[in-house]
Coordinates of C-alpha atoms in Angstrom, one line a residue:
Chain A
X1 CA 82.3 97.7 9.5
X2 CA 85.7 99.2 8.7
X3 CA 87.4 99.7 11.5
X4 CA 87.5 95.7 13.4
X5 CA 89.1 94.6 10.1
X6 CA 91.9 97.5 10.2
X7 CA 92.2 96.6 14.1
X8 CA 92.8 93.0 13.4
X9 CA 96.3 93.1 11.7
X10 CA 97.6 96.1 14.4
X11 CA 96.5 93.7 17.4
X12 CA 98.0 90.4 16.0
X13 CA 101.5 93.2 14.8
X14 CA 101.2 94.6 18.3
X15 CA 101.1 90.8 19.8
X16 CA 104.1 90.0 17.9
X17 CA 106.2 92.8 18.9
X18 CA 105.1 92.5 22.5
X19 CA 106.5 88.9 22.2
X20 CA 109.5 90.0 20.6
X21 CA 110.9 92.2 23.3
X22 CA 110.0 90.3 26.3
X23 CA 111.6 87.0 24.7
X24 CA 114.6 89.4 24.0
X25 CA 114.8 91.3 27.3
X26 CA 114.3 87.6 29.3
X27 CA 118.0 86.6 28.3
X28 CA 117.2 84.0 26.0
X29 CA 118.3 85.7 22.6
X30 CA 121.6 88.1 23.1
X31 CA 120.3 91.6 21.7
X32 CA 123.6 92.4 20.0
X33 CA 121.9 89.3 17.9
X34 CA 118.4 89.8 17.8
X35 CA 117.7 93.0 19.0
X36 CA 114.9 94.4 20.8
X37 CA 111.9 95.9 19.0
X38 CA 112.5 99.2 21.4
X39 CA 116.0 99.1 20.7
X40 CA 115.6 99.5 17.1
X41 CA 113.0 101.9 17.4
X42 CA 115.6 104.1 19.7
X43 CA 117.8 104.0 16.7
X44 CA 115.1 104.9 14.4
X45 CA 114.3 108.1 16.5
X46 CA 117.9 109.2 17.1
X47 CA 118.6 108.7 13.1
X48 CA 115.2 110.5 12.7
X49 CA 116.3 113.2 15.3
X50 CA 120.3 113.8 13.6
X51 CA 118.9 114.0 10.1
X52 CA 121.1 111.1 9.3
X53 CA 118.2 108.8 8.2
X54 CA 116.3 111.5 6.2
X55 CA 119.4 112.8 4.1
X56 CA 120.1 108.7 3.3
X57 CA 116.5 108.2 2.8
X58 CA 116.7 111.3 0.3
X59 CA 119.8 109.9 -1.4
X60 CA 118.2 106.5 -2.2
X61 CA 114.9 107.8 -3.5
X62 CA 116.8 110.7 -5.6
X63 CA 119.0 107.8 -7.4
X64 CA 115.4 105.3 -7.4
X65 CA 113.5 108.4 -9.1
X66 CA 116.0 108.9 -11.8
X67 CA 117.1 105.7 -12.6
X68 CA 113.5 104.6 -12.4
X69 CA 112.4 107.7 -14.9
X70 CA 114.9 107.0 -17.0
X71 CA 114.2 103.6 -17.8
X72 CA 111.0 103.6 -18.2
X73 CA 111.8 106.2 -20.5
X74 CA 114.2 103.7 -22.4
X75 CA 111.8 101.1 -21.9
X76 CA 108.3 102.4 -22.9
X77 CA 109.3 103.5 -26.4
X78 CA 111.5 100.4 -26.9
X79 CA 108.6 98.1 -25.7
X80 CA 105.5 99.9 -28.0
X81 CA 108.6 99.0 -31.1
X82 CA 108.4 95.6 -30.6
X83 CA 105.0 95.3 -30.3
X84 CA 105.0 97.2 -33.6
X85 CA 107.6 95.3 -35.2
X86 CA 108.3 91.6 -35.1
X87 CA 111.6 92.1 -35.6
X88 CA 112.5 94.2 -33.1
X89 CA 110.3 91.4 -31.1
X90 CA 112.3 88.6 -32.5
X91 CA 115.7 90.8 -32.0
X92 CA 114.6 93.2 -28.5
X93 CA 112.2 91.7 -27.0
X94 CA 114.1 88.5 -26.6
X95 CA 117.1 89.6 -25.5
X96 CA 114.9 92.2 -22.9
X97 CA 113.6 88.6 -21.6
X98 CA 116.5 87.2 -21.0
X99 CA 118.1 90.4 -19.5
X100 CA 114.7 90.3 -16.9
X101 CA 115.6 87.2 -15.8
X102 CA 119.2 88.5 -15.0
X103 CA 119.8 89.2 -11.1
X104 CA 119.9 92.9 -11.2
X105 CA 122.7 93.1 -9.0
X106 CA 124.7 90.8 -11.9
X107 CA 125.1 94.7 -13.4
X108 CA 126.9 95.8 -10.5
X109 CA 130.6 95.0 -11.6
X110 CA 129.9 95.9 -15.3
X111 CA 128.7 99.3 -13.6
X112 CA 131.8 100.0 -11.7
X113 CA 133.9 98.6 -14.5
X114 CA 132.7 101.2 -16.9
X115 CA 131.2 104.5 -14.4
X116 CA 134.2 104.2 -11.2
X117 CA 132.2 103.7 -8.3
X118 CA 130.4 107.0 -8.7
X119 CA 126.1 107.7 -8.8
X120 CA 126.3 107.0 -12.3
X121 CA 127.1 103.4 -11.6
X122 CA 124.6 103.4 -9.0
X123 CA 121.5 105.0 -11.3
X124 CA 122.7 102.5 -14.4
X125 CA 122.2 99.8 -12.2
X126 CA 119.0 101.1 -11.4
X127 CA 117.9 101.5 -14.8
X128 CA 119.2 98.2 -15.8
X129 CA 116.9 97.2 -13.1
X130 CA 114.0 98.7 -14.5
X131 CA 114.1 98.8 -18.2
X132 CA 113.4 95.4 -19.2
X133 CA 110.5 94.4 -17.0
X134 CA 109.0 97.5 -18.8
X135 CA 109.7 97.0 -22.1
X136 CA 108.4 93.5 -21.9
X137 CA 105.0 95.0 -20.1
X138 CA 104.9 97.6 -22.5
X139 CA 105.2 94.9 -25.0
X140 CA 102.8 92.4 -23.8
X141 CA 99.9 95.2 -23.5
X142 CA 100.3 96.8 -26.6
X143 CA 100.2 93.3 -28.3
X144 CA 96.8 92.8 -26.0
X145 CA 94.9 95.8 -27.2
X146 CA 91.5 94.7 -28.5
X147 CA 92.0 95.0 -32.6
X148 CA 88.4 96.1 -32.7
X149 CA 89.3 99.5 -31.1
X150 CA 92.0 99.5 -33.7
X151 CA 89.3 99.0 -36.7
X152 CA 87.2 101.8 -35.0
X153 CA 89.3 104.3 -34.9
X154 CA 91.5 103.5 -38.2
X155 CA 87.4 103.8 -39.9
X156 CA 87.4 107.3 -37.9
X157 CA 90.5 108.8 -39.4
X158 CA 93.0 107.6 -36.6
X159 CA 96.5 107.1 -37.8
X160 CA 99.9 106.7 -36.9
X161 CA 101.1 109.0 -33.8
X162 CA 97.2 109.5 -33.3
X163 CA 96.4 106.6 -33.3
X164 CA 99.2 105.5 -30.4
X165 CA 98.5 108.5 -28.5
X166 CA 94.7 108.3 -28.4
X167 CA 93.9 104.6 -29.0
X168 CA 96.4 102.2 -28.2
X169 CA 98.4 103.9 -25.1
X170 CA 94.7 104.5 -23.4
X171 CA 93.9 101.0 -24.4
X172 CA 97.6 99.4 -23.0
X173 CA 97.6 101.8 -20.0
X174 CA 96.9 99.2 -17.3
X175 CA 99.1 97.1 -18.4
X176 CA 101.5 99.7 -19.1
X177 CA 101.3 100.8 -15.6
X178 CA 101.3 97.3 -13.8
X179 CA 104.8 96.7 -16.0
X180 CA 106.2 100.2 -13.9
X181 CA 105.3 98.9 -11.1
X182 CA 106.6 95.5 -11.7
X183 CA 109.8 98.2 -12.8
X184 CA 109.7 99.9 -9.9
X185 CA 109.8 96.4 -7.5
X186 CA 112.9 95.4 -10.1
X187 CA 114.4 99.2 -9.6
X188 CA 114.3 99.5 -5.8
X189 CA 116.0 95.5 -5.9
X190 CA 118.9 96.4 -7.8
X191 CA 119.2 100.2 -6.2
X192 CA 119.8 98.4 -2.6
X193 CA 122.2 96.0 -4.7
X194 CA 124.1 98.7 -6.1
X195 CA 124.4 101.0 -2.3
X196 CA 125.8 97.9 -0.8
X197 CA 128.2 97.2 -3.4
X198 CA 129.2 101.0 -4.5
X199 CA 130.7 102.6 -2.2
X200 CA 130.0 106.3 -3.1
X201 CA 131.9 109.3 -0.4
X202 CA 129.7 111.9 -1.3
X203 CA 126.2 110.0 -1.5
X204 CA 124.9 107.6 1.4
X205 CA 121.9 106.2 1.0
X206 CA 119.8 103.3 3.0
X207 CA 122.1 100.7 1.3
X208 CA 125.4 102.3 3.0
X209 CA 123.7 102.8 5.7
X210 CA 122.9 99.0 6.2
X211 CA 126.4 97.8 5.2
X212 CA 127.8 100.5 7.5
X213 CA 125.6 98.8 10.3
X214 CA 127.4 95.8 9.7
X215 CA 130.7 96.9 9.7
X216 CA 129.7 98.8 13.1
X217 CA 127.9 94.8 14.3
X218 CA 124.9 97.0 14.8
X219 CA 122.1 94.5 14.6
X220 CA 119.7 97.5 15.7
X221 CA 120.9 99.5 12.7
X222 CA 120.5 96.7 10.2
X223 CA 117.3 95.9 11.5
X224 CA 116.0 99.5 11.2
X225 CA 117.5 100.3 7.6
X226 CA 115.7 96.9 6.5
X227 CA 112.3 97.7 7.7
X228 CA 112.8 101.6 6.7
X229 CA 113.8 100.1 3.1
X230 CA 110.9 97.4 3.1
X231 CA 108.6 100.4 4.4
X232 CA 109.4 102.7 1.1
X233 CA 108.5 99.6 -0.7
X234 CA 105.3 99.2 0.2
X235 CA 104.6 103.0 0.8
X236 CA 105.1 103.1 -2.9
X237 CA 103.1 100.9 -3.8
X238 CA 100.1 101.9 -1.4
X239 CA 100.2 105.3 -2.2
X240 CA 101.4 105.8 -5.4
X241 CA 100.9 102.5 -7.8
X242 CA 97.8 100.7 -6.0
X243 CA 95.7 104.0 -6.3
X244 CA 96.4 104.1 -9.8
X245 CA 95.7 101.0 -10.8
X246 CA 92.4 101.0 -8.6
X247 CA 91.5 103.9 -10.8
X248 CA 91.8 102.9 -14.0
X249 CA 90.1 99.8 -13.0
X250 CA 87.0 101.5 -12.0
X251 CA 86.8 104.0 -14.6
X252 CA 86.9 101.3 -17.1
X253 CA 84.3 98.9 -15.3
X254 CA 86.8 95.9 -14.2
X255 CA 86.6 96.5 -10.7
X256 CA 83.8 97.7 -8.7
Chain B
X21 CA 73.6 120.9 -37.8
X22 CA 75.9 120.0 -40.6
X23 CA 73.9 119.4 -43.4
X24 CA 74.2 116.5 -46.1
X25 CA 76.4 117.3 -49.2
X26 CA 73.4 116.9 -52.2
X27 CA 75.3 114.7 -54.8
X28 CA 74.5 115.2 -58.0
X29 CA 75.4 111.2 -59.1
X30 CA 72.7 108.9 -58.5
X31 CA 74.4 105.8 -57.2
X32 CA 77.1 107.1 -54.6
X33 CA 78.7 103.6 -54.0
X34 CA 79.4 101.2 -56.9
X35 CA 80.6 97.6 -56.5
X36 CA 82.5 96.3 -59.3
X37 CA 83.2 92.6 -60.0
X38 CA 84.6 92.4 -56.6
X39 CA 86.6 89.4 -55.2
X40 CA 88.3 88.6 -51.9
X41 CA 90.7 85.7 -51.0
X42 CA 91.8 84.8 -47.7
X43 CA 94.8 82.5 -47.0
X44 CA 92.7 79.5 -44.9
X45 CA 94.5 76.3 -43.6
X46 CA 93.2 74.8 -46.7
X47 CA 94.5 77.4 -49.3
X48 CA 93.5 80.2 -50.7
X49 CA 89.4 80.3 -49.7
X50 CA 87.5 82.9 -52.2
X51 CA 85.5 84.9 -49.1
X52 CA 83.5 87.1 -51.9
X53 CA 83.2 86.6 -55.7
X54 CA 82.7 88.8 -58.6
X55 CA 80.5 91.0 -56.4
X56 CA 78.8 93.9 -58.5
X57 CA 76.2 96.6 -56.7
X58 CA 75.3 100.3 -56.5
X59 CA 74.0 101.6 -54.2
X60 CA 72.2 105.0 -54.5
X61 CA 72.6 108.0 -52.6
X62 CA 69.9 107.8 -49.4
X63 CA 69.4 104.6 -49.6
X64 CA 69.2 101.6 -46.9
X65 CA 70.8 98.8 -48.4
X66 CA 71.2 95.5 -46.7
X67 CA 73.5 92.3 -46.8
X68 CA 71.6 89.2 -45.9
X69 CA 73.0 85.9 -45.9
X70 CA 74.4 83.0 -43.9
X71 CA 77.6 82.6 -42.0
X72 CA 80.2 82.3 -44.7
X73 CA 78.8 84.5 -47.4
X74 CA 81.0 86.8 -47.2
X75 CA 78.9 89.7 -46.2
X76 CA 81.0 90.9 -43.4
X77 CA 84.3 90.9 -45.5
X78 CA 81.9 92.9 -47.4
X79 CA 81.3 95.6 -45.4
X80 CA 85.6 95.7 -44.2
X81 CA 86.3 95.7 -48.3
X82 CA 83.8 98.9 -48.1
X83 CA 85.0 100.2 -44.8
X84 CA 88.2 100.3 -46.3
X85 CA 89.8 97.8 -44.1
X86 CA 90.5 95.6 -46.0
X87 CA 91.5 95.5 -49.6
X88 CA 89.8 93.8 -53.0
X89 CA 91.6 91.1 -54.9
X90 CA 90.1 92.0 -58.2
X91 CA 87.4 94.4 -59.2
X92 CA 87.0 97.6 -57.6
X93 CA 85.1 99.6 -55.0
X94 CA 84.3 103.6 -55.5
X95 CA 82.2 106.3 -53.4
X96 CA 81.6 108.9 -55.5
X97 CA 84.1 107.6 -58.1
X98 CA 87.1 107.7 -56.2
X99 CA 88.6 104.7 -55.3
X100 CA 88.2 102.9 -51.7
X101 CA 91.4 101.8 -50.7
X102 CA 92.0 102.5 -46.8
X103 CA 89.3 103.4 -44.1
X104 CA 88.3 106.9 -44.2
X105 CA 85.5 109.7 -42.0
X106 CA 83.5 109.3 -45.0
X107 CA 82.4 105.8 -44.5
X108 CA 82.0 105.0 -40.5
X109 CA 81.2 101.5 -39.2
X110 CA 78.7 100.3 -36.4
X111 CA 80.4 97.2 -35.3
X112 CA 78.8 94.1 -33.9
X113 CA 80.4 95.2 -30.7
X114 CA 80.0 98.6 -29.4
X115 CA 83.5 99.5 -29.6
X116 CA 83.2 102.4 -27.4
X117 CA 86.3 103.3 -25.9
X118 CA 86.4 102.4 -22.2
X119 CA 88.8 105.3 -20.9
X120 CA 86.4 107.8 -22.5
X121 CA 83.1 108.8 -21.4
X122 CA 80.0 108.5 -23.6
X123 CA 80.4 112.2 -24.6
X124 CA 84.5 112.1 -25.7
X125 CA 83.5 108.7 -27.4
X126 CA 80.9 110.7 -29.7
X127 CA 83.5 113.2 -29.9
X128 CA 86.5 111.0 -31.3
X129 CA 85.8 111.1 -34.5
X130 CA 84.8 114.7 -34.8
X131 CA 87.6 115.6 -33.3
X132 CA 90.0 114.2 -36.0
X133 CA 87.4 116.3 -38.8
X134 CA 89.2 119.1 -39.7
X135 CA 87.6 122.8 -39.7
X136 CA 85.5 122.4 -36.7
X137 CA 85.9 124.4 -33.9
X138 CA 85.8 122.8 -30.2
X139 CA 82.6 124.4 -29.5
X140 CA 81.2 123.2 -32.9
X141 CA 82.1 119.6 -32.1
X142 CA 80.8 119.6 -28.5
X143 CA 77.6 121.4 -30.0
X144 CA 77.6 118.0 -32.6
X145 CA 78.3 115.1 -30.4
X146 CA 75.4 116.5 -27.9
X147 CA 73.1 116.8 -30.8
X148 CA 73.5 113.2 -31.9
X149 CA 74.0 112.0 -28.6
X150 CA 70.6 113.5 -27.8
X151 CA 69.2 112.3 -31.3
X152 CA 69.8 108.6 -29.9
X153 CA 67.9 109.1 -26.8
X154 CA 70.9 109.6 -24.6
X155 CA 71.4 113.4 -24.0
X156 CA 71.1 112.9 -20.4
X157 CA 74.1 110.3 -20.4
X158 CA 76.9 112.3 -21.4
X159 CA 78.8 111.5 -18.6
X160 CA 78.6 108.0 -18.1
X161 CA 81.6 105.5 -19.0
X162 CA 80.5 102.6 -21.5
X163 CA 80.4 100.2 -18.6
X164 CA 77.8 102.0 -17.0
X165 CA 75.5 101.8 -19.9
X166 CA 73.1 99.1 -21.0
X167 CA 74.2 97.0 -23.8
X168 CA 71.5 98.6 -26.0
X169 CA 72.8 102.4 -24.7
X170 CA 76.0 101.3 -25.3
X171 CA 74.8 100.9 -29.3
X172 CA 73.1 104.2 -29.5
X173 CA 76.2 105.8 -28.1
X174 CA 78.2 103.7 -30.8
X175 CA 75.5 105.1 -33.4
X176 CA 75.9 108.5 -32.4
X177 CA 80.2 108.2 -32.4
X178 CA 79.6 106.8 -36.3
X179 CA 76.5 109.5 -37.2
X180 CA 78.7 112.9 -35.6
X181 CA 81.3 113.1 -38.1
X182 CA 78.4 112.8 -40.8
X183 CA 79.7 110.3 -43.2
X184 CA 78.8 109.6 -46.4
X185 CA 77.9 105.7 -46.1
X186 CA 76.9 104.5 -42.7
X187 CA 78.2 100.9 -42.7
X188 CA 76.5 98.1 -40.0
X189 CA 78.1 95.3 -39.1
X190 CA 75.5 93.1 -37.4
X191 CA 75.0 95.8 -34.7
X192 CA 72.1 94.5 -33.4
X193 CA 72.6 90.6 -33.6
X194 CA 74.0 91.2 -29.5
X195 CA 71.2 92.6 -28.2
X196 CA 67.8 91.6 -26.5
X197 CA 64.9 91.3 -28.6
X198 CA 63.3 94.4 -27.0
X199 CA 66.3 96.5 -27.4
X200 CA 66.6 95.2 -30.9
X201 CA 63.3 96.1 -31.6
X202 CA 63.8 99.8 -30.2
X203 CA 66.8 100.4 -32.2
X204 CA 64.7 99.5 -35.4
X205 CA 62.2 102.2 -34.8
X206 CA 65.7 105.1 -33.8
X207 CA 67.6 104.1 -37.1
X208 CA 64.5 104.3 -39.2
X209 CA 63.6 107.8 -37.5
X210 CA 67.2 108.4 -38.1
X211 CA 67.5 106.9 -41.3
X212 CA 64.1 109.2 -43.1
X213 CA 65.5 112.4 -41.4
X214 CA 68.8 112.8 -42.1
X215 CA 68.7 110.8 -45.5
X216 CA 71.7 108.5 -44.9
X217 CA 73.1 106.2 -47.2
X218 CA 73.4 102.8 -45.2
X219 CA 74.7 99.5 -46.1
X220 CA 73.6 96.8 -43.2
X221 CA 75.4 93.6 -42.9
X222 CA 73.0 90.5 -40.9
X223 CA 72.2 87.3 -40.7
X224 CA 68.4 87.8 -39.9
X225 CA 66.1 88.4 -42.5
X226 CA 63.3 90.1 -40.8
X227 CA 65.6 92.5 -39.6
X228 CA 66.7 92.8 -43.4
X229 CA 63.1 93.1 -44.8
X230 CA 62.1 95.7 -41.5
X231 CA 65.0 98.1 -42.9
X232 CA 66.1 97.6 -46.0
X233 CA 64.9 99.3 -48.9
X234 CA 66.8 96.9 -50.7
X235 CA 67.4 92.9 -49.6
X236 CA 70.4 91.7 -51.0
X237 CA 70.4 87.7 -50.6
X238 CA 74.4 86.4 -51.0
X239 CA 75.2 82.6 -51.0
X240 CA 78.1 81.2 -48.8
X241 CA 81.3 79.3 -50.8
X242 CA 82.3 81.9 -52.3
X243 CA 79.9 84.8 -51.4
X244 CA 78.4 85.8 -55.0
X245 CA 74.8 87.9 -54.8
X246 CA 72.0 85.6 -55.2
X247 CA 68.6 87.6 -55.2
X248 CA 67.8 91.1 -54.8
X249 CA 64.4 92.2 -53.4
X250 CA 63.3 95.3 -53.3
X251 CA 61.2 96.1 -50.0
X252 CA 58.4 98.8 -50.8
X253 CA 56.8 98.7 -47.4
X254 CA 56.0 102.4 -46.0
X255 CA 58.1 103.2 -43.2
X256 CA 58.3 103.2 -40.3
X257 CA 58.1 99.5 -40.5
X258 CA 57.4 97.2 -37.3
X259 CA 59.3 94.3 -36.8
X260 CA 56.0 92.4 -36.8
X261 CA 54.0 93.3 -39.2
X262 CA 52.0 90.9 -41.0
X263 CA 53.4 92.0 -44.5
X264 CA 56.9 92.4 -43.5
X265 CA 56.6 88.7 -42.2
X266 CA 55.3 87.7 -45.5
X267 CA 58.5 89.1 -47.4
X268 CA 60.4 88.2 -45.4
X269 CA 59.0 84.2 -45.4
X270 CA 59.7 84.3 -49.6
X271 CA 62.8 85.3 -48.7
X272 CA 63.9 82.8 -46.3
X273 CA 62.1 80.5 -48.5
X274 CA 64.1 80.8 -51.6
X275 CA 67.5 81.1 -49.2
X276 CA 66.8 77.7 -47.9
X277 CA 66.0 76.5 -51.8
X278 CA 69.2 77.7 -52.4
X279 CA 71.0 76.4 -50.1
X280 CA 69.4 73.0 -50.9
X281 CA 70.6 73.3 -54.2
X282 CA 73.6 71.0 -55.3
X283 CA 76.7 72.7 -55.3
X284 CA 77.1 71.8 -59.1
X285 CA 73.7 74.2 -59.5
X286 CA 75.6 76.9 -58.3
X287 CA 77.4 78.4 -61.6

């Protein structure tokens, strides 16, 4: 019963695309404007074939990975202190609230200002990105964990850095991981911010690849980056966050 | 299997003029007042009362978690102030921990008992799990279990790291009367065998009379202890039994005269 709903979405895609090329090649749409699915798929396979796609593809996720590990880094210990402390929640966590709501690409300047256009400027933008969105998850779940759990393991000798490890991380962890993800979404925003904005000589990544396209008018180029960048997106998400998240669901009974 | 340490002190848990204020919306409410009890070692003490006696702040001031306003709680004369191995709770819920299967849950708390080797503490948490009927589930998450399973498991978790004062918190008050009526005949089995001191908090008074070897009545606004009956019925007791019924009617009976009573009567 699988296999006519996956065949669905590819018929209607393949439909589409069909449509797409023979409204371009009729004349009615110039292709240096709207390009033609082929022709951006003939870019894709000669930027496949040079190595030029892969080696920018490799650049963007390199800076992504880092800047993403590092602020969730920052962010998870930061967040698990304000849920402690309402203090820190008063003090933090409000200011991490307001800093979410910030356009990630608003960091941009401050990065260049104080890093030189270099890949530091590009990962702090990144981890600007991220860090907020998780220490507000991180924040949020920890505050959520069921105080009975708390009162069951306190009576069975949990405390302190036991208790967090054991009880209330395992307890947050869902939400705790939907806030990375959330993170990740924020990251992979501001990382194609910073690539356009930053130029860097020695790294190029998906972001200079696009603006290069349209300093070059290459529509096909543009086209391609953006559907290579929306295509790490969602890989990310299908292969790495969803499965996770499925998981933990299922082990714990909220999702048959 | 770990046996219990013999104490040489007759009454292991003593109750002294204990009181416990709550800030309320309307002030400072007195949840439990001037509170005094022993109970002995191997005994099956239980807390009967209605909602607002102050029988499950009761059973927190003993668990530890919380702490008494005046007068003082011991376990074999040291002083309870914070939660501790030596007095586990069963709590209305199961509590089990979702991310941990029915095994690991048992383990938890042996895990955090010092001196035990791994293979000691597997060796444990099957035995108890297996004492509760559920050696066969090992395995299986809490949300695979039967609310009634999920109980046993949370017995077994609170029996493994064999505490000094098993303390029940209405653990059976969310169940179906069939389970219920199971679990009375496992925690009695439980109860003669391994000679555990018990302190049971709950509303219903059958349930009181079924396990207790002593019924302790407490009146609501403030909790104070109103009657003490002492249940001499051999065990293992069934929940219907005609003489059970019986005490437990005289007890309902001079509850309800109670709580008839002017408030005036009270002092």
């Amino acid at each position: 019963m699988k296999s006519p709903r996956a065949l669905v979405p590819i018929v209607i895609g393949l439909l589409v695309l069909g449509f797409w090329e023979w409204y371009v090649r009729s004349g009615r749409v110039e292709d240096f404007f709207v390009p033609a699915p082929t022709q951006i798929g003939a870019w894709f396979w000669s930027a496949l074939c040079d190595g030029s796609l892969a080696s920018a593809t490799w650049v963007t996720m390199r800076r992504l990975m880092l800047g993403f590990a590092i602020g969730a880094a920052i962010g998870i210990p930061i967040g698990a202190l304000c849920a402690r402390s309402s203090l820190a929640r008063d003090t933090i966590g409000i200011l991490s609230l307001g800093l979410q709501t910030l356009p990630s690409v608003c960091w941009v300047p401050v990065a260049i200002i104080a890093f030189d256009p270099t890949e530091a400027a590009v990962v702090f933008v990144v981890v600007m990105g991220t860090v907020w969105a998780v220490v507000i998850a991180v924040q949020e779940s920890v505050l959520n964990v069921q105080p009975l759990y708390l009162r069951a393991a306190q009576t069975m000798g949990s405390r302190g850095w036991h208790l967090w490890t054991h009880v209330i991380f395992p307890a947050a962890l869902p939400g705790i991981i939907s806030g990375l993800k959330q993170g990740w979404a924020f990251a992979w925003r501001s990382l194609m911010a910073a690539e356009i904005f930053v130029a860097i000589i020695d790294g190029f990544g998906l972001g200079a690849l696009l603006n290069a396209g349209r300093d070059l008018h290459r529509m096909d180029l543009v086209m391609g980056v953006m559907a290579v960048v929306m295509l790490v997106g969602l890989l990310a998400d299908l292969i790495f966050f969803s499965p996770i998240e499925r998981w933990l669901r299922r082990s714990r009974g909220l999702e048959r | 299997m770990p046996a219990n340490p013999s104490s040489e002190s007759n009454s292991q848990l003593t109750l002294r003029h204990v009181t416990k204020r709550f800030n309320g919306r309307a002030g400072l409410v007195t949840a439990v007042e001037d509170i005094s009890l022993q109970v002995k070692e191997g005994e099956f003490l239980v807390l009967v009362g209605p909602s607002g006696c102050g029988k499950s702040t009761l059973l927190s001031l003993l668990a530890g978690l919380e702490q008494v306003d005046d007068g003082s709680i011991k376990l074999d004369g040291a002083d309870v102030v914070e939660p501790g191995r030596d007095r586990l709770v069963m709590f209305q819920q199961d509590a089990l921990f979702p991310w941990l299967d029915a095994l690991e849950n048992v383990m938890f708390g042996l895990r955090l008992k010092p001196g035990l080797t791994d293979a000691e503490r597997t060796e444990a948490a099957r035995y108890y799990l297996d004492l509760v009927g559920l050696g066969d589930k090992e395995k299986a998450r809490p949300h695979e279990l039967s609310g009634g399973m999920r109980q046993r498991v949370a017995l077994a978790r609170s029996l493994a790291p064999n505490p000094r004062v098993l303390l029940m918190d209405e653990p059976f008050s969310a169940l179906d009367a069939l389970t219920r009526d199971q679990l009375y005949g496992d925690i009695q089995k439980i109860f003669t065998q391994r000679k555990k001191t018990i302190v049971l908090v709950t509303h219903n008074i059958r349930e009181a009379v079924c396990l207790g070897d002593r019924v302790v009545l407490l009146s609501p606004n403030p909790g104070r202890v109103r009657q003490v009956f002492n249940i001499d019925l051999p065990r293992p007791r069934r929940i219907n039994d005609p003489a059970l019924a019986t005490l437990a009617a005289d007890i309902t009976t001079a509850l309800s005269a109670h709580l008839a009573e002017p408030k005036e009567g009270l002092v």
